[in-house]
PDB file of C-alpha atoms in Angstrom:
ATOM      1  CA  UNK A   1      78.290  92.002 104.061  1.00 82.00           C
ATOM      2  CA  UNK A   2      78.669  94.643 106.150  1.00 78.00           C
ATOM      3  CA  UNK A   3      76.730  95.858 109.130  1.00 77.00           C
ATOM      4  CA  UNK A   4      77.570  99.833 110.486  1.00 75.00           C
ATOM      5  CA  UNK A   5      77.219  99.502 114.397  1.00 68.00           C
ATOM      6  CA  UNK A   6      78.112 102.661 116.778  1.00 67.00           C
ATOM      7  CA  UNK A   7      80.760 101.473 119.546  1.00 64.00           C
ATOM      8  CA  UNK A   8      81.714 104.491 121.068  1.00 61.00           C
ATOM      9  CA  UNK A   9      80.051 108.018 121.135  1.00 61.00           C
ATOM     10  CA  UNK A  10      81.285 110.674 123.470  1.00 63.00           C
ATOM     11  CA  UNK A  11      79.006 113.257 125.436  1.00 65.00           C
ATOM     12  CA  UNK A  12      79.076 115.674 123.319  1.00 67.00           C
ATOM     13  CA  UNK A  13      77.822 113.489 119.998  1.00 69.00           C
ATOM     14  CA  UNK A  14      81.477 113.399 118.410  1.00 71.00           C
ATOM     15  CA  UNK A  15      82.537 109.568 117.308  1.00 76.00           C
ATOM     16  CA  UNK A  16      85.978 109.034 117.346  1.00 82.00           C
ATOM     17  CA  UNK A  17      87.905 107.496 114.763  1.00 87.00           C
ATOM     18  CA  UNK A  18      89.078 103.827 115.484  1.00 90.00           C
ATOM     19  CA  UNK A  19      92.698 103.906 114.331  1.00 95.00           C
ATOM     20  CA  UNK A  20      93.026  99.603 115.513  1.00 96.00           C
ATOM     21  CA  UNK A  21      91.141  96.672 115.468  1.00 95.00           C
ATOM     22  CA  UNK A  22      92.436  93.393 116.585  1.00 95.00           C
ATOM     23  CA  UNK A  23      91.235  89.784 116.779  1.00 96.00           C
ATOM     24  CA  UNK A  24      93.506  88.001 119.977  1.00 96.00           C
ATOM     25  CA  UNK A  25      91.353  84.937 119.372  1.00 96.00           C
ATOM     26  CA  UNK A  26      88.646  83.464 117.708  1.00 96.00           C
ATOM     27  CA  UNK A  27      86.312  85.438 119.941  1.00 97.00           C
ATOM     28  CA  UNK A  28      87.793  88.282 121.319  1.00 97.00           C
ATOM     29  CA  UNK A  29      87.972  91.726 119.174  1.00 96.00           C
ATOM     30  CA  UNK A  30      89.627  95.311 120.402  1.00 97.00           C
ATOM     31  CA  UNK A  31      89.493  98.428 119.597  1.00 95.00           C
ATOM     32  CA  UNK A  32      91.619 101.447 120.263  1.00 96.00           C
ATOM     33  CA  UNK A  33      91.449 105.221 118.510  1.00 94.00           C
ATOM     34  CA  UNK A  34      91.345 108.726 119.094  1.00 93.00           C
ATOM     35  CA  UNK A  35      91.264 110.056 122.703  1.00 91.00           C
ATOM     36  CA  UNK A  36      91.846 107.329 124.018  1.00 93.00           C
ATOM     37  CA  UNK A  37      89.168 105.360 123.119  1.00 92.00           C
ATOM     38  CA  UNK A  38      89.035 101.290 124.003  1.00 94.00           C
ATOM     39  CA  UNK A  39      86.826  98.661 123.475  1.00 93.00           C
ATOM     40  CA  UNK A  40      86.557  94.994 123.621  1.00 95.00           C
ATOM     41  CA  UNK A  41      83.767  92.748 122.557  1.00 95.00           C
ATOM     42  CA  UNK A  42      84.187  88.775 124.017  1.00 96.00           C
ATOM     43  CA  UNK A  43      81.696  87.421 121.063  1.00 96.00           C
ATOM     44  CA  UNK A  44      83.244  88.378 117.576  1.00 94.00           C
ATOM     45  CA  UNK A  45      81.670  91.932 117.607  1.00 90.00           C
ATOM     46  CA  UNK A  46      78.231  91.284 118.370  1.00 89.00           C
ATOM     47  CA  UNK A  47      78.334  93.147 121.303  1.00 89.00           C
ATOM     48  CA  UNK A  48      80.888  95.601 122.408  1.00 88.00           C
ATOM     49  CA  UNK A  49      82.473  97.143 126.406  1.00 89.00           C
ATOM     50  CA  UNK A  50      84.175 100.210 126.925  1.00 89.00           C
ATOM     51  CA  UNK A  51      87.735  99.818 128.424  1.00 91.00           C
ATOM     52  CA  UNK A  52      88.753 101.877 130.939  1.00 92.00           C
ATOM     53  CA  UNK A  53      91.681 103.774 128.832  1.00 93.00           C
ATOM     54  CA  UNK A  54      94.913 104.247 131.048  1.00 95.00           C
ATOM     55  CA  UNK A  55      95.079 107.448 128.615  1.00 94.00           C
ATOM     56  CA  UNK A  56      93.584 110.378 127.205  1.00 92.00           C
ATOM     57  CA  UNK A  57      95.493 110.931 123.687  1.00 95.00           C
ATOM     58  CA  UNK A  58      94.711 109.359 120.872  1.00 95.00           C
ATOM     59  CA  UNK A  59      96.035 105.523 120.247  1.00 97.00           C
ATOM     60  CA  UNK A  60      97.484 105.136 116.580  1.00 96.00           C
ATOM     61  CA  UNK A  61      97.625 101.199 116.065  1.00 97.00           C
ATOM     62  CA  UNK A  62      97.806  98.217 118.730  1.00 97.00           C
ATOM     63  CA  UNK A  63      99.484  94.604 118.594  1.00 97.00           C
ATOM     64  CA  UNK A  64      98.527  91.316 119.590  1.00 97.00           C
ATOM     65  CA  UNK A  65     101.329  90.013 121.065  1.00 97.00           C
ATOM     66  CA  UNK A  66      99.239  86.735 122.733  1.00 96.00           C
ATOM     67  CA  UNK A  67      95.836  86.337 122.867  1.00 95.00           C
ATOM     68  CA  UNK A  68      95.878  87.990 126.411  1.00 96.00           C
ATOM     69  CA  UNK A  69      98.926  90.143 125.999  1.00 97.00           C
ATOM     70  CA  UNK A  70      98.056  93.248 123.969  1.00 97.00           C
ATOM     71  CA  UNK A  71      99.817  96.550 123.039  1.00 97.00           C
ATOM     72  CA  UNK A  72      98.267  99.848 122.351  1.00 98.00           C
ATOM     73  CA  UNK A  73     100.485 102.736 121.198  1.00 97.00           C
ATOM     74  CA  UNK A  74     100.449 106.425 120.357  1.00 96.00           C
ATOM     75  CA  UNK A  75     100.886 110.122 120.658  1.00 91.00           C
ATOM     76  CA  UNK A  76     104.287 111.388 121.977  1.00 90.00           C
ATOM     77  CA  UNK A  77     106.003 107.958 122.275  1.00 93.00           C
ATOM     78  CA  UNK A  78     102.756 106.826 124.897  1.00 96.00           C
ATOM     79  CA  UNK A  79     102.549 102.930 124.864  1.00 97.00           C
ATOM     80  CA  UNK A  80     100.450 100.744 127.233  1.00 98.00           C
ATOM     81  CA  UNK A  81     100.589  96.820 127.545  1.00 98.00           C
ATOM     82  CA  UNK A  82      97.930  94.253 129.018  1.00 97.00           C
ATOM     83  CA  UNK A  83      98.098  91.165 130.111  1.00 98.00           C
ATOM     84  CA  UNK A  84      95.278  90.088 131.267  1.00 96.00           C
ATOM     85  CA  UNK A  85      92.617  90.658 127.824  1.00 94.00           C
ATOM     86  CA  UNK A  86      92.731  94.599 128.114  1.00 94.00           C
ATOM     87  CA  UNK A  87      91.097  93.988 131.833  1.00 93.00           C
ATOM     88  CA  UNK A  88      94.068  96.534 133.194  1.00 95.00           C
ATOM     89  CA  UNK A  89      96.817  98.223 131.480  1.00 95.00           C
TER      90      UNK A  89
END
């Protein structure tokens, strides 16, 4: 089942499109989308963080590349890494 939850919401009312969602771990879940939106929840979704987003464009996709190493990529060639659990990027 599914349960519709609102992460993100900017000042103005608009909610940005999520364009990736990864699970690192068993635990951890990330999001990244449009203008530079970031997220992380530490318990499987139930509850959810903003991430201070070292950008303002809009991220296409993201990899896991270990479950503390991370990967967020997208408009004109931008890419970002963290490794530290999207704490800094």
């Amino acid at each position: 089942t599914w349960t519709s939850r609102r992460v993100v919401e900017s000042e103005d009312g608009y909610d940005y499109h999520f364009n990736a969602i990864l699970a690192p771990n068993a635990t951890t879940r990330f999001i990244a989308g449009e203008a530079g939106t970031m997220a992380v929840s530490r318990d499987a979704g139930a509850t959810w963080s903003m991430v201070e987003s070292p950008y303002e464009g809009s991220f296409f996709d993201a990899l896991v590349l270990s479950p503390q190493s991370w990967l967020a990529f997208g408009l004109q060639g931008a890419i970002f890494r963290s490794d530290d659990g999207g704490q800094s990027w």
